[in-house]
Coordinates of C-alpha atoms in Angstrom, one line a residue:
M1 CA 0.0 0.0 0.0
K2 CA 1.0 3.6 -0.6
A3 CA -0.7 6.3 1.4
F4 CA -0.3 10.0 1.3
R5 CA -1.4 13.1 3.3
L6 CA -2.4 16.2 1.3
D7 CA -0.8 18.5 3.9
E8 CA 2.5 16.8 3.5
L9 CA 2.3 16.8 -0.3
E10 CA 1.5 20.5 -0.3
V11 CA 4.7 21.1 1.8
E12 CA 6.8 19.0 -0.5
R13 CA 5.4 20.8 -3.6
A14 CA 6.1 24.2 -2.0
V15 CA 9.6 23.3 -1.0
N16 CA 10.3 22.2 -4.6
D17 CA 9.1 25.6 -5.8
G18 CA 6.7 24.2 -8.4
A19 CA 3.1 24.3 -9.3
Y20 CA 3.0 20.5 -9.8
L21 CA 4.2 17.6 -7.8
Q22 CA 3.9 14.0 -9.1
F23 CA 3.7 11.8 -6.1
L24 CA 2.6 8.5 -7.5
R25 CA 3.6 6.7 -10.7
E26 CA 2.5 3.2 -11.7
K27 CA 2.3 1.2 -14.9
N28 CA -1.1 2.5 -15.9
M29 CA -1.4 5.9 -14.2
S30 CA 0.3 8.7 -12.4
V31 CA -1.1 11.1 -9.7
G32 CA 0.0 14.6 -8.8
L33 CA -0.9 17.7 -6.9
Y34 CA -1.4 20.9 -9.0
A35 CA -1.5 24.3 -7.3
L36 CA -2.5 27.6 -8.7
D37 CA -2.8 30.7 -6.5
A38 CA -5.7 33.1 -6.8
G39 CA -5.3 35.4 -9.8
S40 CA -2.6 33.3 -11.4
T41 CA -2.5 32.0 -15.0
D42 CA -2.6 28.3 -15.8
P43 CA 0.1 27.6 -18.4
Q44 CA -1.0 24.1 -19.3
Q45 CA -0.9 22.7 -22.8
P46 CA -2.8 19.6 -24.0
H47 CA -1.5 16.3 -22.7
R48 CA -1.1 13.0 -24.5
Q49 CA -2.9 11.2 -21.6
D50 CA -6.5 11.3 -20.4
E51 CA -6.8 13.2 -17.1
V52 CA -9.1 13.5 -14.2
Y53 CA -9.0 16.5 -12.0
F54 CA -10.4 16.4 -8.4
V55 CA -10.6 19.8 -6.8
V56 CA -9.4 19.6 -3.2
S57 CA -9.8 23.3 -2.4
G58 CA -10.2 26.6 -4.1
R59 CA -12.5 28.1 -6.7
A60 CA -12.0 28.8 -10.4
A61 CA -13.4 28.1 -13.9
I62 CA -12.1 25.5 -16.2
T63 CA -12.4 25.5 -20.0
V64 CA -12.1 22.1 -21.7
G65 CA -12.3 22.4 -25.5
A66 CA -15.3 24.7 -26.1
E67 CA -17.0 24.1 -22.7
T68 CA -16.5 26.1 -19.5
T69 CA -17.7 25.3 -16.0
E70 CA -17.1 26.6 -12.5
V71 CA -15.2 24.3 -10.1
A72 CA -14.8 24.3 -6.4
R73 CA -14.0 21.8 -3.6
G74 CA -15.3 18.4 -4.6
S75 CA -15.6 19.0 -8.3
V76 CA -14.4 16.3 -10.7
V77 CA -13.5 17.0 -14.3
F78 CA -12.5 14.6 -17.1
V79 CA -10.2 15.9 -19.8
P80 CA -9.7 13.6 -22.9
A81 CA -6.2 13.3 -24.2
G82 CA -5.1 16.0 -26.6
T83 CA -7.9 18.4 -25.6
P84 CA -6.9 22.0 -24.9
H85 CA -7.8 23.0 -21.3
R86 CA -7.0 25.4 -18.6
F87 CA -8.1 26.8 -15.3
H88 CA -8.9 30.5 -15.2
H89 CA -10.7 33.2 -13.1
I90 CA -9.0 31.6 -10.1
S91 CA -10.7 33.4 -7.2
E92 CA -9.4 31.2 -4.4
D93 CA -6.1 29.3 -4.2
L94 CA -6.7 26.2 -6.2
R95 CA -5.4 22.7 -5.1
V96 CA -6.2 19.9 -7.5
L97 CA -5.4 16.2 -7.6
V98 CA -4.6 15.1 -11.1
V99 CA -4.8 11.5 -12.3
F100 CA -3.1 10.7 -15.7
S101 CA -3.7 7.5 -17.6
P102 CA -1.4 6.2 -18.9
P103 CA 1.2 7.9 -16.7
E104 CA 2.4 11.4 -17.6
G105 CA 5.8 11.7 -19.3

């Protein structure tokens, strides 16, 4: 078993001075913590993998392809591989668990 605590992952992400921390990588998936502060810009480009976002905290909008929706704690969003997407109008610091399948990279 592998078990993680979000508060510890957030500290590790911050210490490494990055918006994204991959903390689990297996044969068929990878999982990371993505952080965007209120008012920041999401620089993402489309990925080659399918993704699932689970919003842990914060508030923003996300555009996937031509569709836009508001997200907040508890929101889950699926993004098909190759689809342009980004978070925007980030009104509260955003913390998101990201699951890639197959693994990112």
